[in-house]
Amino acid sequence: MDLVIGSGPAGVSAAMALIARGREVTMIDGGRDLPEALLARKQGMASCEPSEWTTQQVADWQSPQFEKSGDGARRYGSDHAQNDIDDGFAPAPWFAGRSSFAVGGLSNVWGSAVLPNRQADLSKWPITSADLAPHYKAVGAFMPIAGRVDTLQAPLPDFDMSAQTPLSPGPQGRALLERFDAKAEKLRTRGVYAGQARQAVRADCKLCGMCLHGCPWDKIYSAGQTLQALQASPRFHYRAGHIAVRFEADDGAGNVMFGDGGKLAFDRLFIASGVYETARLVLASQSDQHAHLTLRDSRHFFLPMLHAWRSGSDPSKRPHHTLAEAFVEMDDPTVSPYLTHTQIYGWNEFYAREMIQNYGSKLPALGPFFRTLARRLMVAQSFIHSDHCDTVDLSLDQATGKLKTSLNRDPLMPSIIKAVEHKLMRSMRQVGLHGLGFASRLGAPGASFHSGGTLPMSNEPRALQTDPLGRLNGYNNVHIVDASVLPSIPATTITFSVMANAHRIASLV
């Protein structure tokens, strides 16, 4: 029996490949899900069209996320999708990584951005982008992908967008994309490729604008949707509510031990718990209690920008979405040998609130001005390749079972980020977007969730490394299939490549 730990994007991708090969598959996970009362509330919102919602219904739907403190994302008014950071990690105020025991994992709260990787950005990997290409296609067969063919196809050709349908952009996004198209050649000569964002969203999205609060109709992809599809197979068995704490294995079989004292036998194990829970599980299963892993992280920064054009219509009015409107890929060897990736977001209901909260107490009369300004505001979230970034050592506290973290600073990271920011600001001025460099903000280590590399694939794996099939060194039947095995983290979006790689491994072993 093949055992898959984790129902997030990597877990369901591996399971889909195994089921397609006729294998018998059992999947276990923590099983946390939306509470019944909140599920009923969600169904109530979905029972009518957005145009029928009252102002009070909208306010009630959004208020839990506005009330949320800290860095955790809340959807549908629930915190179930992210484990409390204090439950899994020893205190480290600078660290922002999160794990999940939820059905579907962190895909319950992701931004749904989707891109393949570029071969030049995989220089340290023992596999190529060509190895991943058929598995991007396989994942695209069960995960919806919205987008279009545009200049992004040139640097990132490994997923064909010709059959896809883009989401309708809001007024800000529409104007920006028109400007990108008009300036495409000029931008391209500067190594800048700008086009419409690609999101894992169904084409029949209702454009209700609730993306950051929870889509009442589940139009944004979650791995839980694929889990439901898997359960239609008689060869697939799902066991919720099991937290794996250790495993043991020999050449032909093994056991996974649970926190409640139970255990489950397997012939082959696929670990897809997410980078932190996989690290905890692997470290707890080693005889060396002083072992540690190194986390690689694609750091990001936020850059507010004001557009010089009039939107024509109010960007806060439906129909619209609040996911990324555009992607910008910058290929400039004077800045980085790797692509840098930027996601540009249009208006959302957080902008004016945050400006008023930050400045309103000192300038209370400017509340209306901030609300007007928010309608001209767009925000860039830019990522750089992990080779430029600080790393984080992870070790297991044997007494508490928590992960201990230690930061290893890269002295060149600040200058790389500043160079990316300056090039982005210069490039965006070409289309009438003016970056507010004084207001840029660097995300904390782990905050972007574009992290992995703790058990990297290698053609010649050493201890606590994996081979190109994700096989953990020292084990013949234990495969790591989540972001832990990525030898580096390119700046482009991580989830699509994690899913493709998990599907690749499970298709071959």
CSV table of C-alpha atoms in Angstrom, one decimal, residues 38-507:
chain,number,residue,atom,x,y,z
A,38,LEU,CA,-19.0,28.8,9.5
A,39,LEU,CA,-19.7,26.3,6.7
A,40,ALA,CA,-23.4,27.1,7.1
A,41,ARG,CA,-22.6,30.8,6.9
A,42,LYS,CA,-20.6,30.2,3.8
A,43,GLN,CA,-23.4,28.3,2.2
A,44,GLY,CA,-25.8,31.2,3.0
A,45,MET,CA,-23.6,33.7,1.2
A,46,ALA,CA,-23.3,31.3,-1.8
A,47,SER,CA,-27.1,30.9,-2.0
A,48,CYS,CA,-27.6,34.3,-3.6
A,49,GLU,CA,-25.8,36.4,-6.2
A,50,PRO,CA,-23.3,39.1,-5.1
A,51,SER,CA,-25.7,41.7,-6.4
A,52,GLU,CA,-28.2,40.5,-3.8
A,53,TRP,CA,-25.9,40.8,-0.8
A,54,THR,CA,-26.7,43.6,1.6
A,55,THR,CA,-24.1,46.0,2.9
A,56,GLN,CA,-24.4,44.4,6.3
A,57,GLN,CA,-23.8,40.9,4.9
A,58,VAL,CA,-20.7,42.1,3.2
A,59,ALA,CA,-19.4,43.8,6.4
A,60,ASP,CA,-20.1,40.7,8.4
A,61,TRP,CA,-18.3,38.5,5.9
A,62,GLN,CA,-15.2,40.7,5.9
A,63,SER,CA,-15.0,41.6,9.6
A,64,PRO,CA,-13.2,38.4,10.8
A,65,GLN,CA,-10.2,39.1,8.5
A,66,PHE,CA,-10.1,42.8,9.6
A,67,GLU,CA,-10.2,41.7,13.2
A,68,LYS,CA,-7.3,39.3,12.7
A,69,SER,CA,-4.1,40.2,14.6
A,70,GLY,CA,-0.7,38.9,13.7
A,71,ASP,CA,0.4,37.5,10.3
A,72,GLY,CA,-2.0,34.6,9.9
A,73,ALA,CA,-4.6,34.6,7.1
A,74,ARG,CA,-8.2,34.0,8.0
A,75,ARG,CA,-10.7,32.7,5.5
A,76,TYR,CA,-14.5,32.3,6.1
A,77,GLY,CA,-13.9,33.6,9.6
A,78,SER,CA,-11.8,30.6,10.5
A,79,ASP,CA,-8.2,30.1,11.7
A,80,HIS,CA,-8.2,26.3,11.0
A,81,ALA,CA,-5.9,26.5,7.9
A,82,GLN,CA,-2.8,27.7,9.7
A,83,ASN,CA,-1.3,26.2,12.8
A,84,ASP,CA,-0.5,28.7,15.5
A,85,ILE,CA,3.2,29.6,15.1
A,86,ASP,CA,3.8,29.0,18.9
A,87,ASP,CA,2.5,25.5,18.6
A,88,GLY,CA,5.2,24.4,16.1
A,89,PHE,CA,8.2,26.6,16.7
A,90,ALA,CA,10.4,27.7,19.6
A,91,PRO,CA,10.1,31.5,20.2
A,92,ALA,CA,11.7,33.5,17.4
A,93,PRO,CA,10.1,36.9,16.8
A,94,TRP,CA,11.9,37.4,13.5
A,95,PHE,CA,10.5,34.2,11.9
A,96,ALA,CA,7.1,34.0,10.1
A,97,GLY,CA,6.9,30.4,8.7
A,98,ARG,CA,3.6,28.6,9.2
A,99,SER,CA,2.5,25.0,8.9
A,100,SER,CA,-1.0,23.4,8.5
A,101,PHE,CA,-3.0,20.4,9.6
A,102,ALA,CA,-6.0,21.4,7.5
A,103,VAL,CA,-7.7,19.5,4.8
A,104,GLY,CA,-6.0,20.9,1.7
A,105,GLY,CA,-3.2,22.4,3.8
A,106,LEU,CA,-2.1,26.0,3.1
A,107,SER,CA,-3.9,26.0,-0.2
A,108,ASN,CA,-6.9,27.2,1.8
A,109,VAL,CA,-5.2,30.6,2.2
A,110,TRP,CA,-2.9,31.0,-0.8
A,111,GLY,CA,-2.9,33.7,-3.3
A,112,SER,CA,-3.4,31.2,-6.2
A,113,ALA,CA,-0.6,32.6,-8.4
A,114,VAL,CA,0.6,30.1,-10.9
A,115,LEU,CA,3.8,30.0,-13.1
A,116,PRO,CA,6.2,27.3,-14.2
A,117,ASN,CA,9.9,27.6,-13.5
A,118,ARG,CA,12.6,28.6,-16.0
A,119,GLN,CA,15.5,26.2,-16.8
A,120,ALA,CA,18.1,28.9,-16.1
A,121,ASP,CA,16.7,29.3,-12.5
A,122,LEU,CA,17.1,25.5,-11.8
A,123,SER,CA,20.9,25.4,-12.2
A,124,LYS,CA,21.3,23.5,-8.9
A,125,TRP,CA,18.6,21.0,-9.6
A,126,PRO,CA,19.3,17.4,-10.7
A,127,ILE,CA,16.2,17.6,-13.0
A,128,THR,CA,15.3,20.0,-15.8
A,129,SER,CA,12.3,22.2,-16.6
A,130,ALA,CA,11.7,19.7,-19.5
A,131,ASP,CA,11.3,16.9,-16.9
A,132,LEU,CA,8.6,19.0,-15.2
A,133,ALA,CA,6.8,20.2,-18.3
A,134,PRO,CA,4.5,17.1,-18.8
A,135,HIS,CA,3.6,17.2,-15.2
A,136,TYR,CA,2.7,20.9,-15.3
A,137,LYS,CA,0.3,19.8,-18.0
A,138,ALA,CA,-1.0,16.9,-15.8
A,139,VAL,CA,-1.6,19.2,-12.9
A,140,GLY,CA,-3.3,21.7,-15.2
A,141,ALA,CA,-5.8,19.0,-16.0
A,142,PHE,CA,-7.2,18.9,-12.5
A,143,MET,CA,-6.3,22.4,-11.2
A,144,PRO,CA,-8.1,25.3,-13.0
A,145,ILE,CA,-5.7,27.9,-14.3
A,146,ALA,CA,-6.9,31.3,-15.5
A,147,GLY,CA,-4.7,33.4,-17.8
A,148,ARG,CA,-3.8,34.2,-21.4
A,149,VAL,CA,-1.0,33.9,-23.9
A,150,ASP,CA,1.2,37.1,-23.6
A,151,THR,CA,4.8,38.1,-23.2
A,152,LEU,CA,5.1,36.0,-20.1
A,153,GLN,CA,5.3,33.0,-22.4
A,154,ALA,CA,8.7,34.0,-23.7
A,155,PRO,CA,10.7,33.5,-20.4
A,156,LEU,CA,8.4,30.8,-19.0
A,157,PRO,CA,7.4,28.5,-21.9
A,158,ASP,CA,6.8,25.3,-20.1
A,159,PHE,CA,3.0,25.5,-19.7
A,160,ASP,CA,0.9,26.3,-22.7
A,161,MET,CA,-1.7,29.0,-22.0
A,162,SER,CA,-3.5,28.8,-25.3
A,163,ALA,CA,-6.4,26.9,-24.0
A,164,GLN,CA,-6.9,29.0,-20.8
A,165,THR,CA,-9.3,31.8,-20.1
A,166,PRO,CA,-8.2,34.8,-18.1
A,167,LEU,CA,-10.1,36.4,-15.3
A,168,SER,CA,-11.7,39.7,-16.2
A,169,PRO,CA,-9.4,42.4,-14.7
A,170,GLY,CA,-10.8,45.3,-12.6
A,171,PRO,CA,-10.5,48.8,-14.0
A,172,GLN,CA,-7.0,49.4,-12.6
A,173,GLY,CA,-5.8,46.0,-13.9
A,174,ARG,CA,-7.4,46.6,-17.3
A,175,ALA,CA,-5.7,50.0,-17.7
A,176,LEU,CA,-2.4,48.5,-16.5
A,177,LEU,CA,-2.5,45.6,-18.9
A,178,GLU,CA,-3.3,47.9,-21.8
A,179,ARG,CA,-0.3,49.9,-21.0
A,180,PHE,CA,1.9,46.8,-20.7
A,181,ASP,CA,0.7,45.6,-24.1
A,182,ALA,CA,1.4,49.0,-25.7
A,183,LYS,CA,4.9,49.2,-24.1
A,184,ALA,CA,5.7,45.4,-24.5
A,185,GLU,CA,8.6,45.8,-26.9
A,186,LYS,CA,10.2,48.7,-25.0
A,187,LEU,CA,10.0,46.8,-21.8
A,188,ARG,CA,11.3,43.6,-23.4
A,189,THR,CA,14.5,45.4,-24.5
A,190,ARG,CA,15.1,46.1,-20.8
A,191,GLY,CA,14.6,42.5,-19.9
A,192,VAL,CA,11.1,43.1,-18.5
A,193,TYR,CA,8.2,40.8,-19.4
A,194,ALA,CA,4.9,42.0,-18.1
A,195,GLY,CA,1.5,40.4,-18.6
A,196,GLN,CA,-1.8,39.3,-17.0
A,197,ALA,CA,-1.6,37.3,-13.8
A,198,ARG,CA,-2.2,33.6,-13.9
A,199,GLN,CA,-4.3,32.3,-11.1
A,200,ALA,CA,-5.6,28.9,-10.0
A,201,VAL,CA,-9.2,30.0,-10.3
A,202,ARG,CA,-12.2,28.6,-12.2
A,203,ALA,CA,-13.2,30.5,-15.3
A,204,ASP,CA,-16.8,31.0,-14.0
A,205,CYS,CA,-15.5,33.2,-11.1
A,206,LYS,CA,-18.3,35.5,-10.0
A,207,LEU,CA,-15.9,38.5,-9.5
A,208,CYS,CA,-17.5,39.2,-6.1
A,209,GLY,CA,-14.3,40.7,-4.6
A,210,MET,CA,-14.2,38.4,-1.6
A,211,CYS,CA,-11.0,36.6,-2.5
A,212,LEU,CA,-9.1,37.7,0.6
A,213,HIS,CA,-12.0,36.7,2.9
A,214,GLY,CA,-13.0,33.4,1.4
A,215,CYS,CA,-14.8,32.7,-1.9
A,216,PRO,CA,-18.3,31.5,-1.0
A,217,TRP,CA,-18.4,29.3,-4.2
A,218,ASP,CA,-14.8,27.8,-3.9
A,219,LYS,CA,-13.8,29.2,-7.3
A,220,ILE,CA,-10.2,29.6,-6.0
A,221,TYR,CA,-8.5,26.3,-6.1
A,222,SER,CA,-7.8,24.4,-2.9
A,223,ALA,CA,-6.2,21.0,-2.8
A,224,GLY,CA,-9.3,19.9,-0.8
A,225,GLN,CA,-11.2,20.0,-4.1
A,226,THR,CA,-8.8,17.4,-5.6
A,227,LEU,CA,-9.1,15.3,-2.4
A,228,GLN,CA,-12.8,15.1,-3.0
A,229,ALA,CA,-12.2,14.0,-6.6
A,230,LEU,CA,-9.8,11.3,-5.4
A,231,GLN,CA,-12.4,9.9,-3.0
A,232,ALA,CA,-14.4,8.8,-6.0
A,233,SER,CA,-11.8,6.1,-6.6
A,234,PRO,CA,-12.3,2.7,-4.8
A,235,ARG,CA,-8.5,2.5,-4.6
A,236,PHE,CA,-8.2,5.7,-2.6
A,237,HIS,CA,-8.7,5.7,1.2
A,238,TYR,CA,-8.6,8.9,3.3
A,239,ARG,CA,-8.1,8.9,7.0
A,240,ALA,CA,-8.4,12.3,8.6
A,241,GLY,CA,-7.3,13.3,12.1
A,242,HIS,CA,-3.9,11.5,12.1
A,243,ILE,CA,-0.7,13.5,13.0
A,244,ALA,CA,2.4,11.6,12.0
A,245,VAL,CA,5.2,12.0,14.5
A,246,ARG,CA,7.8,9.5,13.4
A,247,PHE,CA,8.4,6.8,10.8
A,248,GLU,CA,10.6,3.7,10.5
A,249,ALA,CA,11.2,1.7,7.3
A,250,ASP,CA,13.4,-1.0,5.7
A,251,ASP,CA,13.7,-2.1,2.2
A,252,GLY,CA,10.2,-3.5,1.8
A,253,ALA,CA,7.9,-2.0,4.4
A,254,GLY,CA,7.6,0.4,7.2
A,255,ASN,CA,5.4,2.1,9.8
A,256,VAL,CA,4.2,5.6,10.5
A,257,MET,CA,3.6,6.4,14.2
A,258,PHE,CA,0.9,8.8,15.3
A,259,GLY,CA,0.8,11.2,18.2
A,260,ASP,CA,-2.0,9.2,19.8
A,261,GLY,CA,0.1,6.1,20.0
A,262,GLY,CA,-1.3,4.4,16.9
A,263,LYS,CA,0.6,3.4,13.8
A,264,LEU,CA,0.0,2.5,10.2
A,265,ALA,CA,2.0,0.1,8.0
A,266,PHE,CA,3.0,1.0,4.4
A,267,ASP,CA,4.9,-0.5,1.5
A,268,ARG,CA,6.0,2.9,0.1
A,269,LEU,CA,5.7,6.3,1.9
A,270,PHE,CA,5.2,9.7,0.2
A,271,ILE,CA,5.7,12.6,2.7
A,272,ALA,CA,3.9,15.8,1.7
A,273,SER,CA,3.4,17.4,5.0
A,274,GLY,CA,4.7,20.8,4.0
A,275,VAL,CA,8.3,21.9,4.6
A,276,TYR,CA,8.1,22.5,8.3
A,277,GLU,CA,6.0,19.4,9.3
A,278,THR,CA,8.1,17.3,7.0
A,279,ALA,CA,11.3,18.6,8.7
A,280,ARG,CA,9.8,17.8,12.1
A,281,LEU,CA,8.9,14.3,11.0
A,282,VAL,CA,12.2,13.5,9.3
A,283,LEU,CA,14.3,14.9,12.2
A,284,ALA,CA,12.2,13.0,14.8
A,285,SER,CA,12.8,9.8,12.8
A,286,GLN,CA,16.6,10.1,12.8
A,287,SER,CA,19.0,8.5,15.4
A,288,ASP,CA,21.1,11.7,15.5
A,289,GLN,CA,19.3,14.0,17.9
A,290,HIS,CA,21.5,16.9,16.9
A,291,ALA,CA,20.7,16.8,13.2
A,292,HIS,CA,19.7,20.1,11.6
A,293,LEU,CA,18.3,21.1,8.2
A,294,THR,CA,18.8,24.3,6.2
A,295,LEU,CA,15.7,26.2,4.9
A,296,ARG,CA,16.0,28.1,1.7
A,297,ASP,CA,13.6,31.0,1.3
A,298,SER,CA,12.6,33.2,-1.7
A,299,ARG,CA,12.3,36.5,0.2
A,300,HIS,CA,9.9,39.2,-0.9
A,301,PHE,CA,9.1,42.9,-0.4
A,302,PHE,CA,6.1,45.0,-0.9
A,303,LEU,CA,6.2,48.2,-2.9
A,304,PRO,CA,3.2,50.6,-2.9
A,305,MET,CA,2.6,52.4,-6.3
A,306,LEU,CA,0.3,55.1,-7.4
A,307,HIS,CA,-1.0,55.1,-11.0
A,308,ALA,CA,-1.1,58.4,-13.0
A,309,TRP,CA,-4.1,57.5,-15.0
A,310,ARG,CA,-7.8,57.8,-14.1
A,311,SER,CA,-9.4,54.4,-13.7
A,312,GLY,CA,-12.6,55.5,-15.3
A,313,SER,CA,-14.7,53.6,-12.8
A,314,ASP,CA,-14.5,52.9,-9.1
A,315,PRO,CA,-12.1,49.9,-8.6
A,316,SER,CA,-13.9,49.1,-5.3
A,317,LYS,CA,-17.2,48.3,-7.1
A,318,ARG,CA,-18.1,44.8,-8.3
A,319,PRO,CA,-17.5,43.0,-10.6
A,320,HIS,CA,-13.8,42.7,-9.6
A,321,HIS,CA,-11.4,40.3,-7.9
A,322,THR,CA,-8.6,41.1,-5.4
A,323,LEU,CA,-6.1,38.5,-6.5
A,324,ALA,CA,-3.0,39.6,-8.5
A,325,GLU,CA,-3.8,41.6,-11.6
A,326,ALA,CA,-0.4,41.3,-13.4
A,327,PHE,CA,2.9,39.6,-13.3
A,328,VAL,CA,6.2,41.2,-14.1
A,329,GLU,CA,9.3,39.0,-14.8
A,330,MET,CA,12.6,40.8,-14.9
A,331,ASP,CA,15.6,39.2,-16.6
A,332,ASP,CA,18.6,41.5,-16.0
A,333,PRO,CA,22.0,40.0,-15.3
A,334,THR,CA,23.2,43.3,-13.9
A,335,VAL,CA,20.6,42.8,-11.1
A,336,SER,CA,20.6,39.0,-10.8
A,337,PRO,CA,21.4,35.9,-12.9
A,338,TYR,CA,17.9,34.7,-12.1
A,339,LEU,CA,14.5,36.0,-12.9
A,340,THR,CA,12.9,38.2,-10.3
A,341,HIS,CA,9.1,37.9,-10.1
A,342,THR,CA,6.5,40.5,-9.2
A,343,GLN,CA,2.8,40.3,-8.6
A,344,ILE,CA,0.9,43.5,-8.9
A,345,TYR,CA,-2.4,43.9,-7.0
A,346,GLY,CA,-5.1,46.4,-7.5
A,347,TRP,CA,-7.5,48.0,-5.0
A,348,ASN,CA,-8.7,46.0,-2.0
A,349,GLU,CA,-10.6,47.0,1.1
A,350,PHE,CA,-7.4,46.8,3.2
A,351,TYR,CA,-5.6,49.8,1.6
A,352,ALA,CA,-7.7,52.7,3.0
A,353,ARG,CA,-8.1,51.0,6.4
A,354,GLU,CA,-4.4,50.6,6.8
A,355,MET,CA,-3.6,54.1,5.8
A,356,ILE,CA,-6.2,55.5,8.2
A,357,GLN,CA,-4.9,53.2,11.0
A,358,ASN,CA,-1.3,54.2,10.3
A,359,TYR,CA,-1.8,57.9,9.8
A,360,GLY,CA,-5.4,58.8,10.8
A,361,SER,CA,-4.7,59.4,14.5
A,362,LYS,CA,-2.2,62.1,13.5
A,363,LEU,CA,-4.2,63.4,10.5
A,364,PRO,CA,-7.9,62.6,11.3
A,365,ALA,CA,-9.2,65.1,8.8
A,366,LEU,CA,-7.5,63.2,5.9
A,367,GLY,CA,-9.7,60.1,6.2
A,368,PRO,CA,-11.6,60.9,2.9
A,369,PHE,CA,-8.3,61.7,1.2
A,370,PHE,CA,-6.9,58.3,2.1
A,371,ARG,CA,-10.0,56.6,0.8
A,372,THR,CA,-9.6,58.5,-2.5
A,373,LEU,CA,-5.9,57.8,-2.6
A,374,ALA,CA,-6.5,54.1,-2.1
A,375,ARG,CA,-8.3,54.0,-5.4
A,376,ARG,CA,-5.1,55.1,-7.1
A,377,LEU,CA,-3.0,52.6,-5.2
A,378,MET,CA,-1.6,49.4,-6.5
A,379,VAL,CA,0.9,47.2,-4.6
A,380,ALA,CA,3.8,45.1,-6.0
A,381,GLN,CA,4.9,42.0,-4.2
A,382,SER,CA,8.4,41.1,-5.6
A,383,PHE,CA,10.4,37.9,-5.0
A,384,ILE,CA,14.0,37.1,-5.5
A,385,HIS,CA,15.8,33.7,-6.0
A,386,SER,CA,16.7,31.9,-2.8
A,387,ASP,CA,20.4,32.0,-3.7
A,388,HIS,CA,20.4,35.7,-2.8
A,389,CYS,CA,18.6,35.2,0.5
A,390,ASP,CA,19.2,34.5,4.2
A,391,THR,CA,18.8,30.8,5.1
A,392,VAL,CA,17.3,29.4,8.3
A,393,ASP,CA,18.7,26.4,10.2
A,394,LEU,CA,16.0,24.1,11.6
A,395,SER,CA,16.6,21.7,14.4
A,396,LEU,CA,14.2,19.7,16.7
A,397,ASP,CA,13.9,20.5,20.4
A,398,GLN,CA,13.7,16.9,21.7
A,399,ALA,CA,11.9,18.0,24.9
A,400,THR,CA,9.1,20.0,23.3
A,401,GLY,CA,8.9,18.6,19.8
A,402,LYS,CA,9.1,22.2,18.4
A,403,LEU,CA,11.4,23.3,15.7
A,404,LYS,CA,14.2,25.7,16.7
A,405,THR,CA,15.2,28.3,14.1
A,406,SER,CA,18.5,30.1,13.6
A,407,LEU,CA,19.0,32.8,10.9
A,408,ASN,CA,22.1,32.8,8.6
A,409,ARG,CA,22.3,36.2,7.1
A,410,ASP,CA,23.4,36.7,3.5
A,411,PRO,CA,25.2,40.1,3.5
A,412,LEU,CA,24.4,40.7,-0.2
A,413,MET,CA,20.6,40.3,0.1
A,414,PRO,CA,19.8,43.9,1.0
A,415,SER,CA,21.7,45.2,-2.0
A,416,ILE,CA,20.0,42.7,-4.4
A,417,ILE,CA,16.6,43.6,-3.1
A,418,LYS,CA,17.4,47.4,-3.5
A,419,ALA,CA,18.6,46.8,-7.0
A,420,VAL,CA,15.4,44.8,-7.9
A,421,GLU,CA,13.2,47.6,-6.3
A,422,HIS,CA,15.0,50.3,-8.3
A,423,LYS,CA,14.7,48.5,-11.6
A,424,LEU,CA,11.0,47.7,-10.9
A,425,MET,CA,10.3,51.4,-10.2
A,426,ARG,CA,12.1,52.6,-13.3
A,427,SER,CA,10.3,50.0,-15.4
A,428,MET,CA,6.9,50.7,-14.0
A,429,ARG,CA,7.3,54.4,-14.7
A,430,GLN,CA,7.1,53.5,-18.4
A,431,VAL,CA,3.4,52.6,-17.9
A,432,GLY,CA,2.4,55.3,-15.5
A,433,LEU,CA,3.0,53.5,-12.2
A,434,HIS,CA,5.1,55.4,-9.6
A,435,GLY,CA,6.7,53.4,-6.8
A,436,LEU,CA,6.7,54.8,-3.3
A,437,GLY,CA,10.2,53.6,-2.4
A,438,PHE,CA,10.1,55.1,1.0
A,439,ALA,CA,7.1,52.9,1.9
A,440,SER,CA,8.6,49.6,0.7
A,441,ARG,CA,8.6,46.8,3.2
A,442,LEU,CA,10.6,43.6,3.4
A,443,GLY,CA,8.8,40.4,4.4
A,444,ALA,CA,10.2,38.3,7.3
A,445,PRO,CA,11.9,35.0,6.7
A,446,GLY,CA,9.2,32.4,5.9
A,447,ALA,CA,6.5,35.0,5.4
A,448,SER,CA,6.0,34.5,1.7
A,449,PHE,CA,5.6,30.6,2.0
A,450,HIS,CA,8.0,30.4,-0.9
A,451,SER,CA,10.3,28.2,1.2
A,452,GLY,CA,11.9,24.7,1.0
A,453,GLY,CA,15.1,23.0,0.2
A,454,THR,CA,15.6,21.4,3.6
A,455,LEU,CA,16.0,17.9,2.1
A,456,PRO,CA,17.3,18.8,-1.4
A,457,MET,CA,17.4,16.5,-4.4
A,458,SER,CA,20.9,15.5,-5.6
A,459,ASN,CA,22.4,13.1,-8.0
A,460,GLU,CA,24.7,12.0,-5.2
A,461,PRO,CA,22.6,12.5,-2.0
A,462,ARG,CA,24.3,12.7,1.4
A,463,ALA,CA,22.7,12.3,4.8
A,464,LEU,CA,19.4,14.2,5.0
A,465,GLN,CA,19.3,14.7,1.2
A,466,THR,CA,17.2,13.0,-1.4
A,467,ASP,CA,17.8,11.6,-4.9
A,468,PRO,CA,16.0,12.9,-8.0
A,469,LEU,CA,13.0,10.7,-7.1
A,470,GLY,CA,12.7,12.4,-3.7
A,471,ARG,CA,14.0,9.2,-2.0
A,472,LEU,CA,15.5,10.1,1.4
A,473,ASN,CA,19.1,9.0,1.7
A,474,GLY,CA,19.2,5.7,3.6
A,475,TYR,CA,15.7,4.6,2.7
A,476,ASN,CA,14.5,2.8,-0.4
A,477,ASN,CA,10.8,3.3,0.1
A,478,VAL,CA,10.5,6.8,1.7
A,479,HIS,CA,10.0,9.7,-0.8
A,480,ILE,CA,9.7,13.4,0.1
A,481,VAL,CA,7.5,15.1,-2.5
A,482,ASP,CA,6.8,18.6,-1.1
A,483,ALA,CA,8.9,21.8,-1.3
A,484,SER,CA,11.5,20.2,1.0
A,485,VAL,CA,13.3,18.6,-2.0
A,486,LEU,CA,13.7,21.7,-4.1
A,487,PRO,CA,17.4,22.4,-4.1
A,488,SER,CA,16.7,26.1,-4.5
A,489,ILE,CA,13.6,28.3,-4.6
A,490,PRO,CA,13.2,30.3,-7.8
A,491,ALA,CA,11.5,33.7,-7.6
A,492,THR,CA,8.6,32.6,-9.7
A,493,THR,CA,5.6,31.1,-7.9
A,494,ILE,CA,6.3,27.9,-5.9
A,495,THR,CA,3.1,25.8,-5.7
A,496,PHE,CA,2.7,24.9,-9.4
A,497,SER,CA,6.3,23.5,-9.5
A,498,VAL,CA,5.9,21.7,-6.2
A,499,MET,CA,2.8,20.0,-7.6
A,500,ALA,CA,4.4,19.1,-10.9
A,501,ASN,CA,7.5,17.6,-9.1
A,502,ALA,CA,5.3,15.6,-6.7
A,503,HIS,CA,3.3,14.3,-9.7
A,504,ARG,CA,6.6,13.5,-11.5
A,505,ILE,CA,8.0,11.5,-8.6
A,506,ALA,CA,4.8,9.5,-8.0
A,507,SER,CA,4.6,8.8,-11.7
